[in-house]
Amino acid sequence: MTITENLNQQQLMAVSYQPANLLVLAGAGSGKTKVLVSRIAYLIQNHRIGPANIMAVTFTNKAAREMRERLEKMLQFPVTSMWVGTFHGLAHRFLRAHWQEAGLSQHFQIIDSEDQFRIIKRLQKDLDLAEERWPIKQTQWFINNKKDQGIRPQHIQYGAHDIFDKTLTKVYELYTEYCKRNNVVDFAELLLRTHEVLRDNLSLLEHYQDRFKHILVDEFQDTNDIQYAFVKLICGRDNFLTAVGDDDQSIYGWRGAKIENIQKLTKDFKDTITIRLEQNYRSTKNILAASNAVIEKNSNRLGKKLWTDGETGGLITLYSAMNDIDEASFIVKSILHEIHDGASRNDIAILYRSNAQSRVLEEQLIQAGLPYRIYGGMRFFDRAEIKDALAYLRLLNNENDDAALERIINVPTRGVGNVTLNKIRDLAKANNLSLWQSAKQHISGNLLAARAHNSLQNFIELIENIKTETENLAIAEQIEHVLFRASLKEFYSKDKSDRGRMRLDNLNELVSAAREFDDNNDEASMSLFLAHAALESGDDGNSGDTECVQLMTLHSAKGLEFPIVFISGLEQGLFPHQLSMSEPDKLEEERRLCYVGMTRAMQKLYLTHAQLRRLHGNEQYRRPSCFLYDLPEELLDKRSGMSLFTTSTTYSQKQPESKATIPQNTSFENNKYSIGQLVEHATFGVGTILNFEGAGDNLRIQVNFKSCGTKLLAAAYAKLNPL
Ligand code: ATP
Ligand code: MG
């Protein structure tokens, strides 16, 4: 296969364009990622650029691995010296090499957002800030948002009466000191620190500018301020940037991404050539037309035409479910149909707006015996037992890692209770010590009662002994030894349930993961393995050899494609999300997310919504998503479960605001019953009417009984008494 084979004219131009600043601005499925990879291969092969002179930025670790593999296949030689990764991964690599310049210690560690949350919580407690008034998540967001904009605490200006900024800036300041003292770095810090080091260290900057002649960035529309500034810094005078992106797919504004960076680029980077790709190779004509109809409603678009030579394809199935269970059951039945018609489970993805939606889907998939996998969901490295094991390793690696120490000082239970821990914290705070140092002072100074003293001493000795015992072991062996010495396996094996067994399996899997890491990395060390655990986003896409249906949020589906796609929960308040509905900018971002979701589909697209949904414990009637009203009628194959509608619904050409999904008059049988009404049944007791179908003698009523769940009853016989 040659590099330029199978490229259309515009793609070929983008791939083979002489070294220059290049912006490839194009819609979904037009081959942007393909162009990016091919351009790297072309630069290496035709312009004789060394792989070491190239840096490529991808959106996930998985995409980075795939990119390297595809390049090696195209070029037939290894490209190990090329830097490929996510912004975070690359920044970590940089800081590892330049920890001194960055003012870090050699073994600095990455903390994830859960650790960050814990730390902020503690700091706020020290400051006596009540959580109700100062929610931790809000502070966390404040800090990360400032970092994403390159702002340190000392740069924040606030008025004398601005209590909000003043207070949060104080926490930010203390948090910064804490991280420095404990030698830990959060995700946003990786980027900010890298940027600062390069900005303030001219010789280092020149070194990297000399080295990375070509920088290529995928999904450019989702870069934030600090990432943009980083790219700009490295691209000095004679470096070249290739950025590919789609303004219609910018979906991380809520996390600080700036869609405007695409336009800024053409001004900030000298003589930028813009190339547009217009042919879509991914989806059928119908899927593309429906997706275009949705995104067209947004304002302020850079404007792109997208067409396809592909087949017309089937209609888009729009299923109006009675409730979330009916929705999940429809999805699973349709999947079984598709598989019966020859699809493989791997070809199928179910997308949703909120993680909480997956539970009902999972239950139905399990019932149907369909293996599935949650992509980018709960990461392996985020499971409680794995985090416990990792906390031991972190503490062994860096005794001053307070978050790690807090996590495991009493796991497994060893008699170091909260009272002792509070004493340790207080002394640490008073004397500016790490928890470990404070714990040791408690022992040497005999500051605790006998029992607590002994328990704490045992803990300290345990850590110190393990440290000596594992000194020269490979990482997998180190982990195995820790699991044994810290009695973690023993602790979890006491739980004889499935969950306990799963946890033991996971701990064993951790050893395998370390072994694999060791095999794949020339300079594997414990601290690199821990960084890997923190940065790996859980998107590796394989789960043994079993073919699986893929479940994921719409956000994690970015850049991917599947022959068959289901988008579930298209309801007002869920998608578009409740918090985004009232602000036009946010609603536009939700609409882009819908466009991203729809354009993942190659051959078949199913859209579903439920009229009643239980989410976070509440059952609510829901209106169809406003996005559904943008779909042209002629593209839709509309189906419904037991419908709440008396007449068939028309989605198109009607504003959702003017038309409630739930008919205004939901009563039936001469107003004897109505949906939502409480009724009593002689055997089943009290329940709520969910739905009805048929009429007269054939009237059947669906009731959700408190005692036994949902039943469908013939009204003529059920003798329901309205309450
Ligand atoms: P997204 O915006 O979703 O990230 P993209 O623009 O990056 O999409 P790719 O993922 O690169 O698009 O390509 C979409 C699909 O089209 C892929 O399966 C790719 O292999 C295929 N494709 C791209 N260009 C061509 C071409 N010239 N001929 C045949 N197939 C192509
Ligand atoms: Mg892409």
JSON list of N, CA and C in Angstrom, two decimals, residues 93-154:
[
{"chain": "A", "resi": 93, "resn": "ARG", "atom": "N", "xyz": [5.81, 13.30, 29.66]},
{"chain": "A", "resi": 93, "resn": "ARG", "atom": "CA", "xyz": [7.09, 12.85, 29.13]},
{"chain": "A", "resi": 93, "resn": "ARG", "atom": "C", "xyz": [8.13, 13.97, 29.25]},
{"chain": "A", "resi": 94, "resn": "PHE", "atom": "N", "xyz": [7.68, 15.18, 28.93]},
{"chain": "A", "resi": 94, "resn": "PHE", "atom": "CA", "xyz": [8.57, 16.33, 28.99]},
{"chain": "A", "resi": 94, "resn": "PHE", "atom": "C", "xyz": [9.01, 16.61, 30.43]},
{"chain": "A", "resi": 95, "resn": "LEU", "atom": "N", "xyz": [8.07, 16.59, 31.35]},
{"chain": "A", "resi": 95, "resn": "LEU", "atom": "CA", "xyz": [8.41, 16.91, 32.74]},
{"chain": "A", "resi": 95, "resn": "LEU", "atom": "C", "xyz": [9.31, 15.84, 33.37]},
{"chain": "A", "resi": 96, "resn": "ARG", "atom": "N", "xyz": [9.14, 14.62, 32.91]},
{"chain": "A", "resi": 96, "resn": "ARG", "atom": "CA", "xyz": [10.01, 13.56, 33.42]},
{"chain": "A", "resi": 96, "resn": "ARG", "atom": "C", "xyz": [11.45, 13.82, 33.03]},
{"chain": "A", "resi": 97, "resn": "ALA", "atom": "N", "xyz": [11.61, 14.32, 31.82]},
{"chain": "A", "resi": 97, "resn": "ALA", "atom": "CA", "xyz": [12.97, 14.60, 31.35]},
{"chain": "A", "resi": 97, "resn": "ALA", "atom": "C", "xyz": [13.51, 15.88, 31.99]},
{"chain": "A", "resi": 98, "resn": "HIS", "atom": "N", "xyz": [12.63, 16.81, 32.35]},
{"chain": "A", "resi": 98, "resn": "HIS", "atom": "CA", "xyz": [13.09, 18.12, 32.84]},
{"chain": "A", "resi": 98, "resn": "HIS", "atom": "C", "xyz": [12.54, 18.45, 34.20]},
{"chain": "A", "resi": 99, "resn": "TRP", "atom": "N", "xyz": [12.51, 17.47, 35.07]},
{"chain": "A", "resi": 99, "resn": "TRP", "atom": "CA", "xyz": [11.95, 17.70, 36.40]},
{"chain": "A", "resi": 99, "resn": "TRP", "atom": "C", "xyz": [12.71, 18.78, 37.16]},
{"chain": "A", "resi": 100, "resn": "GLN", "atom": "N", "xyz": [14.01, 18.85, 36.90]},
{"chain": "A", "resi": 100, "resn": "GLN", "atom": "CA", "xyz": [14.78, 19.85, 37.63]},
{"chain": "A", "resi": 100, "resn": "GLN", "atom": "C", "xyz": [14.38, 21.26, 37.23]},
{"chain": "A", "resi": 101, "resn": "GLU", "atom": "N", "xyz": [14.38, 21.49, 35.91]},
{"chain": "A", "resi": 101, "resn": "GLU", "atom": "CA", "xyz": [13.99, 22.81, 35.42]},
{"chain": "A", "resi": 101, "resn": "GLU", "atom": "C", "xyz": [12.56, 23.15, 35.88]},
{"chain": "A", "resi": 102, "resn": "ALA", "atom": "N", "xyz": [11.75, 22.10, 36.02]},
{"chain": "A", "resi": 102, "resn": "ALA", "atom": "CA", "xyz": [10.35, 22.33, 36.37]},
{"chain": "A", "resi": 102, "resn": "ALA", "atom": "C", "xyz": [10.14, 22.50, 37.87]},
{"chain": "A", "resi": 103, "resn": "GLY", "atom": "N", "xyz": [11.25, 22.39, 38.62]},
{"chain": "A", "resi": 103, "resn": "GLY", "atom": "CA", "xyz": [11.13, 22.55, 40.07]},
{"chain": "A", "resi": 103, "resn": "GLY", "atom": "C", "xyz": [10.40, 21.39, 40.74]},
{"chain": "A", "resi": 104, "resn": "LEU", "atom": "N", "xyz": [10.48, 20.21, 40.12]},
{"chain": "A", "resi": 104, "resn": "LEU", "atom": "CA", "xyz": [9.84, 19.03, 40.72]},
{"chain": "A", "resi": 104, "resn": "LEU", "atom": "C", "xyz": [10.92, 18.11, 41.23]},
{"chain": "A", "resi": 105, "resn": "SER", "atom": "N", "xyz": [10.54, 17.17, 42.06]},
{"chain": "A", "resi": 105, "resn": "SER", "atom": "CA", "xyz": [11.58, 16.20, 42.41]},
{"chain": "A", "resi": 105, "resn": "SER", "atom": "C", "xyz": [11.46, 15.04, 41.41]},
{"chain": "A", "resi": 106, "resn": "GLN", "atom": "N", "xyz": [12.51, 14.28, 41.34]},
{"chain": "A", "resi": 106, "resn": "GLN", "atom": "CA", "xyz": [12.60, 13.29, 40.25]},
{"chain": "A", "resi": 106, "resn": "GLN", "atom": "C", "xyz": [11.42, 12.32, 40.23]},
{"chain": "A", "resi": 107, "resn": "HIS", "atom": "N", "xyz": [10.94, 12.00, 41.42]},
{"chain": "A", "resi": 107, "resn": "HIS", "atom": "CA", "xyz": [9.89, 10.99, 41.46]},
{"chain": "A", "resi": 107, "resn": "HIS", "atom": "C", "xyz": [8.51, 11.58, 41.69]},
{"chain": "A", "resi": 108, "resn": "PHE", "atom": "N", "xyz": [8.26, 12.73, 41.10]},
{"chain": "A", "resi": 108, "resn": "PHE", "atom": "CA", "xyz": [6.94, 13.34, 41.27]},
{"chain": "A", "resi": 108, "resn": "PHE", "atom": "C", "xyz": [5.88, 12.38, 40.76]},
{"chain": "A", "resi": 109, "resn": "GLN", "atom": "N", "xyz": [4.71, 12.48, 41.35]},
{"chain": "A", "resi": 109, "resn": "GLN", "atom": "CA", "xyz": [3.64, 11.58, 40.94]},
{"chain": "A", "resi": 109, "resn": "GLN", "atom": "C", "xyz": [2.39, 12.32, 40.48]},
{"chain": "A", "resi": 110, "resn": "ILE", "atom": "N", "xyz": [1.64, 11.65, 39.64]},
{"chain": "A", "resi": 110, "resn": "ILE", "atom": "CA", "xyz": [0.43, 12.27, 39.12]},
{"chain": "A", "resi": 110, "resn": "ILE", "atom": "C", "xyz": [-0.74, 11.89, 40.00]},
{"chain": "A", "resi": 111, "resn": "ILE", "atom": "N", "xyz": [-1.54, 12.86, 40.37]},
{"chain": "A", "resi": 111, "resn": "ILE", "atom": "CA", "xyz": [-2.76, 12.53, 41.11]},
{"chain": "A", "resi": 111, "resn": "ILE", "atom": "C", "xyz": [-3.96, 12.68, 40.19]},
{"chain": "A", "resi": 112, "resn": "ASP", "atom": "N", "xyz": [-4.93, 11.82, 40.38]},
{"chain": "A", "resi": 112, "resn": "ASP", "atom": "CA", "xyz": [-6.13, 11.92, 39.54]},
{"chain": "A", "resi": 112, "resn": "ASP", "atom": "C", "xyz": [-7.16, 12.80, 40.23]},
{"chain": "A", "resi": 113, "resn": "SER", "atom": "N", "xyz": [-8.32, 12.94, 39.59]},
{"chain": "A", "resi": 113, "resn": "SER", "atom": "CA", "xyz": [-9.24, 13.94, 40.12]},
{"chain": "A", "resi": 113, "resn": "SER", "atom": "C", "xyz": [-9.86, 13.50, 41.45]},
{"chain": "A", "resi": 114, "resn": "GLU", "atom": "N", "xyz": [-9.89, 12.20, 41.69]},
{"chain": "A", "resi": 114, "resn": "GLU", "atom": "CA", "xyz": [-10.39, 11.75, 43.00]},
{"chain": "A", "resi": 114, "resn": "GLU", "atom": "C", "xyz": [-9.43, 12.16, 44.13]},
{"chain": "A", "resi": 115, "resn": "ASP", "atom": "N", "xyz": [-8.13, 11.99, 43.87]},
{"chain": "A", "resi": 115, "resn": "ASP", "atom": "CA", "xyz": [-7.14, 12.43, 44.86]},
{"chain": "A", "resi": 115, "resn": "ASP", "atom": "C", "xyz": [-7.23, 13.93, 45.06]},
{"chain": "A", "resi": 116, "resn": "GLN", "atom": "N", "xyz": [-7.39, 14.62, 43.95]},
{"chain": "A", "resi": 116, "resn": "GLN", "atom": "CA", "xyz": [-7.46, 16.08, 44.01]},
{"chain": "A", "resi": 116, "resn": "GLN", "atom": "C", "xyz": [-8.64, 16.50, 44.88]},
{"chain": "A", "resi": 117, "resn": "PHE", "atom": "N", "xyz": [-9.73, 15.82, 44.68]},
{"chain": "A", "resi": 117, "resn": "PHE", "atom": "CA", "xyz": [-10.95, 16.11, 45.45]},
{"chain": "A", "resi": 117, "resn": "PHE", "atom": "C", "xyz": [-10.68, 15.93, 46.95]},
{"chain": "A", "resi": 118, "resn": "ARG", "atom": "N", "xyz": [-10.08, 14.80, 47.30]},
{"chain": "A", "resi": 118, "resn": "ARG", "atom": "CA", "xyz": [-9.75, 14.51, 48.69]},
{"chain": "A", "resi": 118, "resn": "ARG", "atom": "C", "xyz": [-8.87, 15.60, 49.32]},
{"chain": "A", "resi": 119, "resn": "ILE", "atom": "N", "xyz": [-7.87, 16.02, 48.54]},
{"chain": "A", "resi": 119, "resn": "ILE", "atom": "CA", "xyz": [-6.92, 17.01, 49.07]},
{"chain": "A", "resi": 119, "resn": "ILE", "atom": "C", "xyz": [-7.64, 18.33, 49.32]},
{"chain": "A", "resi": 120, "resn": "ILE", "atom": "N", "xyz": [-8.44, 18.74, 48.33]},
{"chain": "A", "resi": 120, "resn": "ILE", "atom": "CA", "xyz": [-9.15, 20.02, 48.47]},
{"chain": "A", "resi": 120, "resn": "ILE", "atom": "C", "xyz": [-10.11, 19.95, 49.66]},
{"chain": "A", "resi": 121, "resn": "LYS", "atom": "N", "xyz": [-10.74, 18.81, 49.79]},
{"chain": "A", "resi": 121, "resn": "LYS", "atom": "CA", "xyz": [-11.68, 18.64, 50.90]},
{"chain": "A", "resi": 121, "resn": "LYS", "atom": "C", "xyz": [-10.97, 18.86, 52.25]},
{"chain": "A", "resi": 122, "resn": "ARG", "atom": "N", "xyz": [-9.80, 18.29, 52.34]},
{"chain": "A", "resi": 122, "resn": "ARG", "atom": "CA", "xyz": [-9.07, 18.44, 53.60]},
{"chain": "A", "resi": 122, "resn": "ARG", "atom": "C", "xyz": [-8.64, 19.88, 53.84]},
{"chain": "A", "resi": 123, "resn": "LEU", "atom": "N", "xyz": [-8.15, 20.50, 52.76]},
{"chain": "A", "resi": 123, "resn": "LEU", "atom": "CA", "xyz": [-7.71, 21.88, 52.91]},
{"chain": "A", "resi": 123, "resn": "LEU", "atom": "C", "xyz": [-8.87, 22.79, 53.31]},
{"chain": "A", "resi": 124, "resn": "GLN", "atom": "N", "xyz": [-10.03, 22.53, 52.71]},
{"chain": "A", "resi": 124, "resn": "GLN", "atom": "CA", "xyz": [-11.19, 23.37, 53.05]},
{"chain": "A", "resi": 124, "resn": "GLN", "atom": "C", "xyz": [-11.64, 23.14, 54.49]},
{"chain": "A", "resi": 125, "resn": "LYS", "atom": "N", "xyz": [-11.46, 21.91, 54.93]},
{"chain": "A", "resi": 125, "resn": "LYS", "atom": "CA", "xyz": [-11.82, 21.61, 56.32]},
{"chain": "A", "resi": 125, "resn": "LYS", "atom": "C", "xyz": [-10.88, 22.39, 57.26]},
{"chain": "A", "resi": 126, "resn": "ASP", "atom": "N", "xyz": [-9.60, 22.38, 56.90]},
{"chain": "A", "resi": 126, "resn": "ASP", "atom": "CA", "xyz": [-8.64, 23.14, 57.71]},
{"chain": "A", "resi": 126, "resn": "ASP", "atom": "C", "xyz": [-9.00, 24.61, 57.77]},
{"chain": "A", "resi": 127, "resn": "LEU", "atom": "N", "xyz": [-9.58, 25.10, 56.69]},
{"chain": "A", "resi": 127, "resn": "LEU", "atom": "CA", "xyz": [-9.94, 26.52, 56.64]},
{"chain": "A", "resi": 127, "resn": "LEU", "atom": "C", "xyz": [-11.34, 26.79, 57.21]},
{"chain": "A", "resi": 128, "resn": "ASP", "atom": "N", "xyz": [-11.96, 25.73, 57.69]},
{"chain": "A", "resi": 128, "resn": "ASP", "atom": "CA", "xyz": [-13.33, 25.84, 58.22]},
{"chain": "A", "resi": 128, "resn": "ASP", "atom": "C", "xyz": [-14.33, 26.33, 57.20]},
{"chain": "A", "resi": 129, "resn": "LEU", "atom": "N", "xyz": [-14.19, 25.89, 55.98]},
{"chain": "A", "resi": 129, "resn": "LEU", "atom": "CA", "xyz": [-15.15, 26.29, 54.95]},
{"chain": "A", "resi": 129, "resn": "LEU", "atom": "C", "xyz": [-16.21, 25.20, 54.86]},
{"chain": "A", "resi": 130, "resn": "ALA", "atom": "N", "xyz": [-17.44, 25.55, 55.14]},
{"chain": "A", "resi": 130, "resn": "ALA", "atom": "CA", "xyz": [-18.51, 24.55, 55.13]},
{"chain": "A", "resi": 130, "resn": "ALA", "atom": "C", "xyz": [-18.76, 24.07, 53.71]},
{"chain": "A", "resi": 131, "resn": "GLU", "atom": "N", "xyz": [-18.90, 22.76, 53.58]},
{"chain": "A", "resi": 131, "resn": "GLU", "atom": "CA", "xyz": [-19.07, 22.19, 52.24]},
{"chain": "A", "resi": 131, "resn": "GLU", "atom": "C", "xyz": [-20.34, 22.65, 51.54]},
{"chain": "A", "resi": 132, "resn": "GLU", "atom": "N", "xyz": [-21.38, 22.90, 52.34]},
{"chain": "A", "resi": 132, "resn": "GLU", "atom": "CA", "xyz": [-22.65, 23.32, 51.72]},
{"chain": "A", "resi": 132, "resn": "GLU", "atom": "C", "xyz": [-22.46, 24.65, 51.01]},
{"chain": "A", "resi": 133, "resn": "ARG", "atom": "N", "xyz": [-21.70, 25.50, 51.62]},
{"chain": "A", "resi": 133, "resn": "ARG", "atom": "CA", "xyz": [-21.51, 26.82, 51.03]},
{"chain": "A", "resi": 133, "resn": "ARG", "atom": "C", "xyz": [-20.40, 26.78, 49.98]},
{"chain": "A", "resi": 134, "resn": "TRP", "atom": "N", "xyz": [-19.41, 25.96, 50.22]},
{"chain": "A", "resi": 134, "resn": "TRP", "atom": "CA", "xyz": [-18.25, 25.89, 49.33]},
{"chain": "A", "resi": 134, "resn": "TRP", "atom": "C", "xyz": [-18.07, 24.47, 48.81]},
{"chain": "A", "resi": 135, "resn": "PRO", "atom": "N", "xyz": [-18.93, 24.05, 47.89]},
{"chain": "A", "resi": 135, "resn": "PRO", "atom": "CA", "xyz": [-18.84, 22.66, 47.42]},
{"chain": "A", "resi": 135, "resn": "PRO", "atom": "C", "xyz": [-17.44, 22.35, 46.86]},
{"chain": "A", "resi": 136, "resn": "ILE", "atom": "N", "xyz": [-16.94, 21.17, 47.22]},
{"chain": "A", "resi": 136, "resn": "ILE", "atom": "CA", "xyz": [-15.58, 20.80, 46.81]},
{"chain": "A", "resi": 136, "resn": "ILE", "atom": "C", "xyz": [-15.45, 20.80, 45.28]},
{"chain": "A", "resi": 137, "resn": "LYS", "atom": "N", "xyz": [-16.49, 20.26, 44.63]},
{"chain": "A", "resi": 137, "resn": "LYS", "atom": "CA", "xyz": [-16.44, 20.17, 43.16]},
{"chain": "A", "resi": 137, "resn": "LYS", "atom": "C", "xyz": [-16.27, 21.56, 42.54]},
{"chain": "A", "resi": 138, "resn": "GLN", "atom": "N", "xyz": [-16.93, 22.52, 43.15]},
{"chain": "A", "resi": 138, "resn": "GLN", "atom": "CA", "xyz": [-16.85, 23.88, 42.63]},
{"chain": "A", "resi": 138, "resn": "GLN", "atom": "C", "xyz": [-15.42, 24.43, 42.75]},
{"chain": "A", "resi": 139, "resn": "THR", "atom": "N", "xyz": [-14.80, 24.17, 43.90]},
{"chain": "A", "resi": 139, "resn": "THR", "atom": "CA", "xyz": [-13.42, 24.62, 44.08]},
{"chain": "A", "resi": 139, "resn": "THR", "atom": "C", "xyz": [-12.50, 23.91, 43.10]},
{"chain": "A", "resi": 140, "resn": "GLN", "atom": "N", "xyz": [-12.75, 22.62, 42.96]},
{"chain": "A", "resi": 140, "resn": "GLN", "atom": "CA", "xyz": [-11.93, 21.81, 42.06]},
{"chain": "A", "resi": 140, "resn": "GLN", "atom": "C", "xyz": [-12.02, 22.39, 40.64]},
{"chain": "A", "resi": 141, "resn": "TRP", "atom": "N", "xyz": [-13.24, 22.71, 40.25]},
{"chain": "A", "resi": 141, "resn": "TRP", "atom": "CA", "xyz": [-13.45, 23.27, 38.92]},
{"chain": "A", "resi": 141, "resn": "TRP", "atom": "C", "xyz": [-12.75, 24.61, 38.80]},
{"chain": "A", "resi": 142, "resn": "PHE", "atom": "N", "xyz": [-12.85, 25.43, 39.84]},
{"chain": "A", "resi": 142, "resn": "PHE", "atom": "CA", "xyz": [-12.22, 26.75, 39.84]},
{"chain": "A", "resi": 142, "resn": "PHE", "atom": "C", "xyz": [-10.71, 26.61, 39.61]},
{"chain": "A", "resi": 143, "resn": "ILE", "atom": "N", "xyz": [-10.10, 25.71, 40.37]},
{"chain": "A", "resi": 143, "resn": "ILE", "atom": "CA", "xyz": [-8.65, 25.54, 40.29]},
{"chain": "A", "resi": 143, "resn": "ILE", "atom": "C", "xyz": [-8.24, 25.04, 38.90]},
{"chain": "A", "resi": 144, "resn": "ASN", "atom": "N", "xyz": [-8.92, 23.99, 38.44]},
{"chain": "A", "resi": 144, "resn": "ASN", "atom": "CA", "xyz": [-8.54, 23.42, 37.15]},
{"chain": "A", "resi": 144, "resn": "ASN", "atom": "C", "xyz": [-8.77, 24.40, 36.01]},
{"chain": "A", "resi": 145, "resn": "ASN", "atom": "N", "xyz": [-9.87, 25.13, 36.13]},
{"chain": "A", "resi": 145, "resn": "ASN", "atom": "CA", "xyz": [-10.18, 26.11, 35.10]},
{"chain": "A", "resi": 145, "resn": "ASN", "atom": "C", "xyz": [-9.12, 27.20, 35.03]},
{"chain": "A", "resi": 146, "resn": "LYS", "atom": "N", "xyz": [-8.67, 27.66, 36.19]},
{"chain": "A", "resi": 146, "resn": "LYS", "atom": "CA", "xyz": [-7.62, 28.68, 36.21]},
{"chain": "A", "resi": 146, "resn": "LYS", "atom": "C", "xyz": [-6.35, 28.11, 35.59]},
{"chain": "A", "resi": 147, "resn": "LYS", "atom": "N", "xyz": [-6.02, 26.88, 35.96]},
{"chain": "A", "resi": 147, "resn": "LYS", "atom": "CA", "xyz": [-4.80, 26.28, 35.42]},
{"chain": "A", "resi": 147, "resn": "LYS", "atom": "C", "xyz": [-4.90, 26.14, 33.91]},
{"chain": "A", "resi": 148, "resn": "ASP", "atom": "N", "xyz": [-6.08, 25.74, 33.43]},
{"chain": "A", "resi": 148, "resn": "ASP", "atom": "CA", "xyz": [-6.26, 25.58, 31.99]},
{"chain": "A", "resi": 148, "resn": "ASP", "atom": "C", "xyz": [-6.08, 26.91, 31.25]},
{"chain": "A", "resi": 149, "resn": "GLN", "atom": "N", "xyz": [-6.27, 27.99, 31.99]},
{"chain": "A", "resi": 149, "resn": "GLN", "atom": "CA", "xyz": [-6.06, 29.29, 31.36]},
{"chain": "A", "resi": 149, "resn": "GLN", "atom": "C", "xyz": [-4.67, 29.84, 31.63]},
{"chain": "A", "resi": 150, "resn": "GLY", "atom": "N", "xyz": [-3.85, 29.04, 32.31]},
{"chain": "A", "resi": 150, "resn": "GLY", "atom": "CA", "xyz": [-2.49, 29.46, 32.60]},
{"chain": "A", "resi": 150, "resn": "GLY", "atom": "C", "xyz": [-2.40, 30.43, 33.77]},
{"chain": "A", "resi": 151, "resn": "ILE", "atom": "N", "xyz": [-3.40, 30.43, 34.63]},
{"chain": "A", "resi": 151, "resn": "ILE", "atom": "CA", "xyz": [-3.44, 31.42, 35.72]},
{"chain": "A", "resi": 151, "resn": "ILE", "atom": "C", "xyz": [-3.05, 30.79, 37.06]},
{"chain": "A", "resi": 152, "resn": "ARG", "atom": "N", "xyz": [-2.04, 31.36, 37.69]},
{"chain": "A", "resi": 152, "resn": "ARG", "atom": "CA", "xyz": [-1.61, 30.95, 39.03]},
{"chain": "A", "resi": 152, "resn": "ARG", "atom": "C", "xyz": [-2.35, 31.79, 40.08]},
{"chain": "A", "resi": 153, "resn": "PRO", "atom": "N", "xyz": [-2.37, 31.33, 41.34]},
{"chain": "A", "resi": 153, "resn": "PRO", "atom": "CA", "xyz": [-3.11, 32.09, 42.36]},
{"chain": "A", "resi": 153, "resn": "PRO", "atom": "C", "xyz": [-2.70, 33.56, 42.43]},
{"chain": "A", "resi": 154, "resn": "GLN", "atom": "N", "xyz": [-1.37, 33.80, 42.33]},
{"chain": "A", "resi": 154, "resn": "GLN", "atom": "CA", "xyz": [-0.93, 35.20, 42.47]},
{"chain": "A", "resi": 154, "resn": "GLN", "atom": "C", "xyz": [-1.38, 36.10, 41.33]}
]
